[in-house]
Tab-separated table of C-alpha atoms in Angstrom:
chain	number	residue	atom	x	y	z
A	1	MET	CA	42.073	126.536	143.006
A	2	LYS	CA	42.107	123.845	140.333
A	3	ARG	CA	41.478	120.310	141.503
A	4	ARG	CA	44.312	117.836	140.870
A	5	VAL	CA	43.593	114.808	138.666
A	6	VAL	CA	45.402	111.494	138.881
A	7	ILE	CA	45.381	108.178	137.017
A	8	THR	CA	44.313	105.252	139.189
A	9	GLY	CA	43.514	102.576	136.619
A	10	VAL	CA	44.566	101.505	133.124
A	11	GLY	CA	43.169	98.904	130.747
A	12	ILE	CA	44.434	97.956	127.291
A	13	VAL	CA	43.444	95.590	124.499
A	14	SER	CA	46.130	95.853	121.819
A	15	PRO	CA	47.906	93.951	119.056
A	16	VAL	CA	50.713	93.121	121.501
A	17	GLY	CA	48.629	92.086	124.522
A	18	ASN	CA	45.091	91.840	125.825
A	19	THR	CA	45.862	93.517	129.150
A	20	ALA	CA	47.833	96.598	130.145
A	21	GLU	CA	50.675	94.628	131.721
A	22	GLU	CA	50.935	92.229	128.748
A	23	THR	CA	51.070	95.198	126.405
A	24	TRP	CA	53.632	97.013	128.532
A	25	ALA	CA	55.912	93.959	128.753
A	26	ALA	CA	55.763	93.490	124.978
A	27	LEU	CA	56.559	97.144	124.299
A	28	LEU	CA	59.556	97.144	126.628
A	29	ALA	CA	60.781	93.964	124.917
A	30	GLY	CA	60.413	95.591	121.490
A	31	ARG	CA	57.929	92.969	120.287
A	32	SER	CA	55.786	93.858	117.263
A	33	GLY	CA	52.138	92.858	116.814
A	34	ILE	CA	52.177	93.245	113.031
A	35	GLY	CA	51.607	90.335	110.666
A	36	GLN	CA	49.498	89.100	107.771
A	37	ILE	CA	45.817	90.061	107.898
A	38	THR	CA	43.589	87.170	108.987
A	39	HIS	CA	40.280	89.041	109.451
A	40	PHE	CA	39.445	88.814	105.716
A	41	ASP	CA	40.826	87.620	102.382
A	42	THR	CA	43.232	90.314	101.123
A	43	THR	CA	43.389	88.988	97.563
A	44	GLY	CA	43.345	91.985	95.240
A	45	PHE	CA	44.372	94.441	97.970
A	46	SER	CA	47.689	96.266	97.830
A	47	VAL	CA	48.068	95.893	101.595
A	48	HIS	CA	48.183	92.477	103.296
A	49	ILE	CA	49.511	93.376	106.746
A	50	ALA	CA	48.018	94.875	109.903
A	51	ALA	CA	48.373	94.796	113.666
A	52	GLU	CA	45.429	92.646	114.724
A	53	VAL	CA	44.299	91.885	118.265
A	54	LYS	CA	44.984	88.197	118.914
A	55	ASP	CA	43.321	85.478	121.007
A	56	PHE	CA	40.635	87.873	122.220
A	57	ASP	CA	37.435	86.239	123.460
A	58	PRO	CA	34.587	88.735	124.016
A	59	ALA	CA	32.671	86.037	125.892
A	60	LYS	CA	35.003	86.602	128.829
A	61	PHE	CA	33.469	90.054	129.266
A	62	ILE	CA	30.060	90.076	127.573
A	63	GLU	CA	27.068	87.740	127.719
A	64	LYS	CA	26.951	85.512	124.657
A	65	LYS	CA	23.550	86.754	123.463
A	66	GLU	CA	24.825	90.349	123.602
A	67	ILE	CA	28.063	89.851	121.656
A	68	LYS	CA	26.425	89.981	118.214
A	69	LYS	CA	24.675	93.198	119.135
A	70	MET	CA	28.000	95.020	119.402
A	71	ASP	CA	30.759	95.759	116.905
A	72	PRO	CA	34.258	94.557	117.890
A	73	PHE	CA	35.294	98.111	118.802
A	74	ILE	CA	32.684	97.982	121.594
A	75	HIS	CA	33.948	94.551	122.703
A	76	TYR	CA	37.447	95.995	123.032
A	77	ALA	CA	36.180	99.070	124.919
A	78	ILE	CA	34.257	96.960	127.431
A	79	ALA	CA	37.207	94.618	128.042
A	80	ALA	CA	39.640	97.505	128.548
A	81	SER	CA	37.219	99.411	130.783
A	82	GLN	CA	36.590	96.339	132.952
A	83	GLU	CA	40.344	95.963	133.406
A	84	ALA	CA	40.795	99.664	134.179
A	85	LEU	CA	37.993	99.669	136.760
A	86	ASP	CA	39.276	96.496	138.418
A	87	ASP	CA	42.783	97.938	138.393
A	88	SER	CA	41.647	101.150	140.068
A	89	GLY	CA	39.543	99.431	142.716
A	90	LEU	CA	36.876	102.108	142.186
A	91	LYS	CA	33.403	100.804	143.029
A	92	ILE	CA	30.370	102.333	141.336
A	93	THR	CA	27.500	102.637	143.814
A	94	GLU	CA	24.183	104.441	144.010
A	95	ASP	CA	25.926	107.056	146.132
A	96	ASN	CA	28.661	107.929	143.623
A	97	SER	CA	27.205	106.879	140.240
A	98	GLU	CA	26.225	110.430	139.232
A	99	ARG	CA	29.734	111.690	140.069
A	100	VAL	CA	31.421	109.246	137.661
A	101	GLY	CA	31.394	109.757	133.888
A	102	ILE	CA	32.534	108.159	130.618
A	103	PHE	CA	34.230	109.679	127.561
A	104	VAL	CA	35.231	107.094	124.923
A	105	GLY	CA	36.095	108.139	121.390
A	106	SER	CA	36.583	106.393	118.068
A	107	ALA	CA	37.569	107.520	114.596
A	108	LEU	CA	35.278	105.288	112.552
A	109	GLY	CA	33.156	103.203	114.926
A	110	GLY	CA	31.517	99.965	113.831
A	111	PHE	CA	32.979	99.316	110.388
A	112	THR	CA	32.640	95.517	110.716
A	113	ILE	CA	28.898	95.666	111.247
A	114	ILE	CA	28.309	98.513	108.786
A	115	GLU	CA	29.955	96.454	106.023
A	116	ARG	CA	28.059	93.303	107.029
A	117	GLU	CA	24.677	95.012	107.023
A	118	GLN	CA	25.382	96.812	103.756
A	119	THR	CA	26.115	93.461	102.123
A	120	LYS	CA	22.831	92.082	103.464
A	121	LEU	CA	20.996	95.112	102.078
A	122	PHE	CA	22.474	94.742	98.596
A	123	THR	CA	22.062	90.967	98.390
A	124	GLY	CA	18.757	90.439	100.202
A	125	GLY	CA	16.995	93.789	100.398
A	126	PRO	CA	16.111	96.117	103.303
A	127	ASP	CA	14.184	93.457	105.201
A	128	ARG	CA	17.495	91.675	105.881
A	129	ILE	CA	18.948	94.562	107.900
A	130	SER	CA	19.340	93.726	111.592
A	131	PRO	CA	17.291	95.769	114.082
A	132	PHE	CA	20.524	96.047	116.055
A	133	PHE	CA	22.481	97.540	113.135
A	134	ILE	CA	22.471	101.140	114.350
A	135	PRO	CA	23.011	100.623	118.111
A	136	SER	CA	25.719	98.058	117.449
A	137	SER	CA	27.816	100.334	115.255
A	138	ILE	CA	27.464	104.014	116.196
A	139	ILE	CA	30.438	105.547	117.929
A	140	ASN	CA	28.834	106.634	121.217
A	141	LEU	CA	27.576	103.119	121.991
A	142	ALA	CA	30.974	102.133	123.415
A	143	ALA	CA	30.407	104.680	126.179
A	144	GLY	CA	26.704	103.838	126.222
A	145	GLN	CA	27.251	100.123	126.770
A	146	MET	CA	29.843	100.868	129.442
A	147	SER	CA	27.433	103.116	131.331
A	148	ILE	CA	24.749	100.400	131.271
A	149	ARG	CA	27.203	97.704	132.312
A	150	PHE	CA	28.740	99.602	135.230
A	151	GLY	CA	25.780	101.769	136.280
A	152	ILE	CA	27.658	105.002	135.581
A	153	LYS	CA	25.275	107.992	135.471
A	154	GLY	CA	27.583	111.023	135.146
A	155	PRO	CA	28.707	112.834	131.958
A	156	ASN	CA	28.726	110.576	128.892
A	157	SER	CA	30.217	111.511	125.531
A	158	ALA	CA	32.048	110.183	122.480
A	159	VAL	CA	34.661	112.301	120.748
A	160	SER	CA	35.229	111.533	117.070
A	161	THR	CA	38.292	113.483	115.992
A	162	ALA	CA	39.993	110.891	113.790
A	163	CYS	CA	43.355	109.770	115.182
A	164	ALA	CA	43.228	112.299	118.022
A	165	ALA	CA	39.920	110.964	119.440
A	166	GLY	CA	41.464	108.926	122.256
A	167	ALA	CA	43.687	111.772	123.438
A	168	HIS	CA	40.859	114.309	123.203
A	169	SER	CA	38.678	112.007	125.328
A	170	VAL	CA	41.334	111.790	128.044
A	171	GLY	CA	41.963	115.523	127.945
A	172	ASP	CA	38.279	116.426	128.059
A	173	ALA	CA	37.718	114.019	130.948
A	174	TYR	CA	40.624	115.611	132.811
A	175	ARG	CA	39.000	119.023	132.469
A	176	ILE	CA	35.594	117.734	133.612
A	177	ILE	CA	37.128	116.513	136.885
A	178	ARG	CA	39.337	119.569	137.303
A	179	ARG	CA	36.276	121.828	136.986
A	180	GLY	CA	34.468	119.831	139.666
A	181	GLU	CA	31.675	118.483	137.457
A	182	CYS	CA	32.417	114.946	138.623
A	183	ASP	CA	35.007	113.072	140.672
A	184	ALA	CA	36.053	110.210	138.380
A	185	MET	CA	35.976	109.446	134.656
A	186	LEU	CA	36.512	106.358	132.523
A	187	CYS	CA	38.054	107.716	129.351
A	188	GLY	CA	39.888	106.616	126.245
A	189	GLY	CA	39.260	105.252	122.781
A	190	ALA	CA	38.420	102.093	120.812
A	191	GLU	CA	38.829	101.073	117.175
A	192	ALA	CA	38.347	97.992	114.976
A	193	THR	CA	38.757	98.914	111.335
A	194	ILE	CA	40.875	96.086	109.947
A	195	THR	CA	38.092	95.353	107.485
A	196	PRO	CA	37.930	95.401	103.674
A	197	MET	CA	36.616	98.989	103.613
A	198	GLY	CA	38.989	100.143	106.336
A	199	ILE	CA	42.122	98.759	104.702
A	200	GLY	CA	40.869	99.541	101.201
A	201	GLY	CA	40.021	103.139	102.052
A	202	PHE	CA	43.341	104.013	103.672
A	203	ALA	CA	45.246	102.083	100.987
A	204	ALA	CA	43.492	104.125	98.302
A	205	MET	CA	44.853	107.253	100.006
A	206	ARG	CA	48.321	105.656	99.920
A	207	ALA	CA	48.516	106.186	103.691
A	208	LEU	CA	49.400	102.557	104.508
A	209	SER	CA	52.731	100.766	104.345
A	210	THR	CA	53.026	98.307	101.496
A	211	HIS	CA	56.041	96.569	102.994
A	212	ASN	CA	53.954	93.381	102.911
A	213	ASP	CA	56.989	91.121	102.939
A	214	ARG	CA	58.477	92.820	106.015
A	215	GLY	CA	55.644	92.117	108.473
A	216	PRO	CA	56.905	93.130	111.941
A	217	GLN	CA	59.468	95.449	110.331
A	218	ALA	CA	56.880	97.363	108.257
A	219	SER	CA	56.094	100.123	110.771
A	220	ARG	CA	59.321	102.122	111.080
A	221	PRO	CA	58.664	105.625	112.461
A	222	PHE	CA	61.370	108.218	111.763
A	223	ASP	CA	63.419	105.700	109.745
A	224	ARG	CA	64.444	106.770	106.231
A	225	LEU	CA	62.702	103.729	104.695
A	226	ARG	CA	59.268	104.371	106.275
A	227	ASP	CA	56.505	104.298	103.690
A	228	GLY	CA	53.225	104.623	105.591
A	229	PHE	CA	51.417	103.435	108.704
A	230	VAL	CA	50.236	99.946	109.552
A	231	MET	CA	46.607	99.684	110.672
A	232	GLY	CA	46.087	98.512	114.241
A	233	GLU	CA	43.046	97.869	116.458
A	234	GLY	CA	42.135	97.707	120.140
A	235	ALA	CA	41.224	99.994	123.014
A	236	GLY	CA	42.798	101.951	125.837
A	237	ILE	CA	40.846	103.108	128.895
A	238	LEU	CA	42.045	105.095	131.906
A	239	VAL	CA	40.373	105.803	135.218
A	240	LEU	CA	40.979	109.441	136.138
A	241	GLU	CA	40.120	110.616	139.633
A	242	GLU	CA	40.205	113.742	141.708
A	243	LEU	CA	43.275	113.441	143.927
A	244	GLU	CA	41.639	113.695	147.356
A	245	GLN	CA	39.079	111.030	146.500
A	246	ALA	CA	41.850	108.721	145.295
A	247	ARG	CA	43.840	109.363	148.465
A	248	ALA	CA	40.815	108.807	150.696
A	249	ARG	CA	40.219	105.345	149.356
A	250	GLY	CA	43.921	104.419	149.307
A	251	ALA	CA	44.131	104.003	145.533
A	252	LYS	CA	47.449	103.403	143.842
A	253	ILE	CA	48.376	106.311	141.592
A	254	TYR	CA	50.213	105.892	138.299
A	255	ALA	CA	50.765	109.549	137.453
A	256	GLU	CA	49.136	112.977	137.566
A	257	VAL	CA	47.496	114.631	134.560
A	258	VAL	CA	48.732	118.214	134.553
A	259	GLY	CA	48.261	119.625	131.049
A	260	TYR	CA	46.067	119.341	127.969
A	261	GLY	CA	46.567	121.206	124.716
A	262	MET	CA	44.597	121.351	121.485
A	263	SER	CA	45.040	123.122	118.154
A	264	SER	CA	43.995	123.154	114.519
A	265	ASP	CA	46.356	123.129	111.545
A	266	ALA	CA	44.001	125.168	109.298
A	267	TYR	CA	46.090	123.873	106.419
A	268	HIS	CA	45.043	120.626	104.652
A	269	PHE	CA	42.568	117.802	105.327
A	270	THR	CA	45.220	115.078	105.516
A	271	GLN	CA	48.675	116.686	105.439
A	272	PRO	CA	50.302	118.603	108.303
A	273	PRO	CA	52.024	121.927	107.535
A	274	GLU	CA	55.726	121.556	106.771
A	275	ASP	CA	56.822	123.517	109.830
A	276	GLY	CA	54.600	121.444	112.113
A	277	ASP	CA	52.912	124.617	113.352
A	278	GLY	CA	49.694	122.952	114.529
A	279	ALA	CA	51.581	120.244	116.417
A	280	ARG	CA	53.885	122.836	117.972
A	281	ARG	CA	50.941	124.899	119.237
A	282	SER	CA	49.213	121.792	120.608
A	283	MET	CA	52.295	120.895	122.676
A	284	HIS	CA	52.782	124.533	123.686
A	285	ASN	CA	49.183	124.730	124.911
A	286	ALA	CA	49.618	121.598	127.043
A	287	LEU	CA	52.744	123.049	128.675
A	288	LYS	CA	51.031	126.423	129.181
A	289	ASP	CA	48.015	124.709	130.752
A	290	ALA	CA	50.340	123.108	133.296
A	291	GLY	CA	52.684	126.054	133.777
A	292	VAL	CA	55.626	123.852	132.770
A	293	ALA	CA	58.716	125.023	130.852
A	294	PRO	CA	59.885	123.014	127.826
A	295	GLU	CA	63.150	122.215	129.602
A	296	GLN	CA	61.245	120.299	132.303
A	297	VAL	CA	59.930	117.682	129.848
A	298	GLY	CA	62.049	114.553	129.508
A	299	TYR	CA	60.103	112.296	127.153
A	300	ILE	CA	57.567	112.477	124.322
A	301	ASN	CA	55.494	109.524	123.172
A	302	ALA	CA	55.243	110.764	119.598
A	303	HIS	CA	52.323	110.500	117.220
A	304	GLY	CA	55.050	108.929	115.043
A	305	THR	CA	52.900	107.126	112.488
A	306	SER	CA	55.675	105.964	110.128
A	307	THR	CA	54.355	108.116	107.282
A	308	PRO	CA	56.944	110.229	105.467
A	309	LEU	CA	55.271	113.587	106.170
A	310	ASN	CA	53.994	113.134	109.731
A	311	ASP	CA	57.311	112.032	111.213
A	312	LYS	CA	59.242	114.781	109.465
A	313	HIS	CA	56.829	117.523	110.489
A	314	GLU	CA	56.384	116.287	114.070
A	315	THR	CA	60.165	116.385	114.397
A	316	ALA	CA	60.160	119.977	113.099
A	317	ALA	CA	57.468	120.923	115.601
A	318	ILE	CA	59.403	119.427	118.530
A	319	LYS	CA	62.600	121.212	117.499
A	320	ASP	CA	60.762	124.507	117.099
A	321	LEU	CA	59.082	124.366	120.517
A	322	PHE	CA	61.876	122.823	122.581
A	323	GLY	CA	64.817	124.586	120.918
A	324	ASP	CA	68.205	123.388	122.182
A	325	HIS	CA	66.452	121.127	124.703
A	326	ALA	CA	65.124	118.992	121.829
A	327	ALA	CA	68.544	117.331	121.682
A	328	ASN	CA	68.108	116.218	125.307
A	329	LEU	CA	64.605	114.823	124.826
A	330	LYS	CA	63.843	111.156	124.401
A	331	VAL	CA	61.152	110.663	121.736
A	332	SER	CA	59.732	107.252	120.835
A	333	SER	CA	56.850	105.867	118.828
A	334	THR	CA	55.165	102.760	120.203
A	335	LYS	CA	53.246	102.584	116.919
A	336	SER	CA	56.367	100.857	115.621
A	337	MET	CA	55.020	97.823	117.535
A	338	THR	CA	51.256	98.353	117.894
A	339	GLY	CA	50.621	99.830	114.479
A	340	HIS	CA	48.285	102.831	114.336
A	341	LEU	CA	45.066	102.282	116.278
A	342	LEU	CA	43.446	105.437	114.852
A	343	GLY	CA	40.908	106.703	117.416
A	344	ALA	CA	42.253	104.329	120.073
A	345	ALA	CA	45.898	105.291	119.521
A	346	GLY	CA	46.017	108.340	121.784
A	347	ALA	CA	44.270	106.454	124.588
A	348	VAL	CA	46.560	103.408	124.445
A	349	GLU	CA	49.534	105.770	124.329
A	350	ALA	CA	48.193	107.691	127.337
A	351	CYS	CA	48.098	104.380	129.222
A	352	VAL	CA	51.666	103.731	128.052
A	353	LEU	CA	52.719	107.187	129.273
A	354	ALA	CA	51.277	106.435	132.714
A	355	LEU	CA	53.214	103.150	132.835
A	356	THR	CA	56.345	104.950	131.631
A	357	LEU	CA	56.190	107.382	134.550
A	358	ARG	CA	55.345	104.622	137.021
A	359	ASP	CA	58.342	102.514	136.042
A	360	GLN	CA	60.660	105.297	134.799
A	361	HIS	CA	61.242	103.101	131.758
A	362	ILE	CA	60.804	104.189	128.107
A	363	ALA	CA	59.642	101.819	125.370
A	364	PRO	CA	61.698	102.052	122.158
A	365	THR	CA	61.049	102.894	118.537
A	366	ILE	CA	61.787	99.581	116.853
A	367	ASN	CA	62.829	99.152	113.216
A	368	TYR	CA	64.883	102.327	113.430
A	369	GLN	CA	67.838	101.389	111.238
A	370	GLU	CA	68.527	104.055	108.617
A	371	PRO	CA	68.592	107.661	109.905
A	372	ASP	CA	66.661	110.290	107.984
A	373	PRO	CA	68.360	113.726	107.894
A	374	ASP	CA	64.920	115.298	108.442
A	375	CYS	CA	64.359	113.209	111.581
A	376	ASP	CA	67.370	113.788	113.805
A	377	LEU	CA	66.185	113.473	117.415
A	378	ASN	CA	66.848	110.720	119.971
A	379	TYR	CA	64.071	108.276	119.052
A	380	VAL	CA	65.124	105.649	121.646
A	381	PRO	CA	66.098	103.268	118.836
A	382	ASN	CA	65.309	99.575	119.143
A	383	GLN	CA	65.992	99.119	122.885
A	384	SER	CA	64.026	100.339	125.899
A	385	VAL	CA	65.876	102.606	128.318
A	386	GLN	CA	65.590	103.583	131.971
A	387	ALA	CA	65.149	107.293	132.601
A	388	ASP	CA	64.628	109.789	135.402
A	389	LEU	CA	61.429	111.510	134.285
A	390	THR	CA	59.266	114.123	135.962
A	391	TYR	CA	57.169	115.309	132.996
A	392	ALA	CA	56.250	113.340	129.873
A	393	LEU	CA	54.125	114.313	126.877
A	394	SER	CA	51.963	112.351	124.428
A	395	ASN	CA	50.983	113.638	120.971
A	396	SER	CA	48.021	112.687	118.783
A	397	PHE	CA	47.185	114.302	115.450
A	398	GLY	CA	44.151	113.595	113.271
A	399	PHE	CA	42.914	114.139	109.725
A	400	GLY	CA	41.333	117.524	109.373
A	401	GLY	CA	44.284	119.053	111.181
A	402	THR	CA	43.019	118.374	114.711
A	403	ASN	CA	45.748	118.014	117.341
A	404	ALA	CA	45.877	116.976	121.004
A	405	SER	CA	48.745	116.790	123.500
A	406	LEU	CA	48.603	115.378	127.022
A	407	LEU	CA	51.145	116.221	129.720
A	408	PHE	CA	51.567	113.830	132.657
A	409	LYS	CA	53.742	114.175	135.749
A	410	ARG	CA	55.336	111.587	137.991
A	411	PHE	CA	53.100	111.494	141.049
A	412	GLU	CA	54.376	113.306	144.110
A	413	ASN	CA	52.297	113.949	147.227
């Protein structure tokens, strides 16, 4: 018999709030975190907007002498994981430390420090490179620093599957607990790529919105005038636990993780297939994993990046899988407010899905003003809505055609 896995803690650092509850309140209010880039001078760049984390002080979570030894994506991961652990009430002790693990993914890792050290190399030579360059920037050091900080000695890994990394981390952690390899996992994703190379690289691909004069209105998933995604940053961390352990210690439970699906597009390195086949199979596999019929799902937190192709093809995938029921589904993209957090996106959105099921309240897709004939579902436009949900799904799709879908259920004893 498979063990049941529940969510007992959430932590978020995002462009719309530096805690989970701040983020959730902003999303329900339809408040965007997008504005002019302040992290660097954007003169000469075609893109001047992003969804930056604001008023974040790493010194609240990390000793001052250690801060410079970590890229901002690690700062965000540690802050979100501290919140998630505190929220769950789970204590790490010598007795349970080997039964708790960490999976934290990222798409690109420490871009800020990589760019800084490269500049030092080119201007001053190899002797200028910091001895902390590598451990401060590689992707698995978010999980590594968390394990050192909290004394966690169970499974430790770092998925790097582009914009699906956060969702893959949550799904893989769910399976680890379900198989009985450990009893609790901190899992999620972190990203901090609002840097010259990060913005410049995605702008060169023409993946980013150039609605520079629109600011908070620039990210507009499923709207006819969408023109690309807006880069975001932050972290989302969940505490997953085996149900009986959570019950035994009287933990509050947000929702139950019941299904995890993955697939490959096998089509193109950046573009999804027109019929959304890979996305459809990812969602199908999550439902099959849980033994849930499409008609039982009430809400999808879409990948919904605000790029012309993704939104069109995700819509096609939903319609193909859910058939007539697609018209009954509520589908929203919180990236309309947070921007696209790349490897952290799926993790933040998993936290949002847990809060959605807890409160039975769906955050909207803001900036939805001009319908697109190719995107004709109920995208919960501009205003949050109450709903009676049992099952809810979250989608994350990454470059390379790697897809992940998570299925959560309202918790019932």
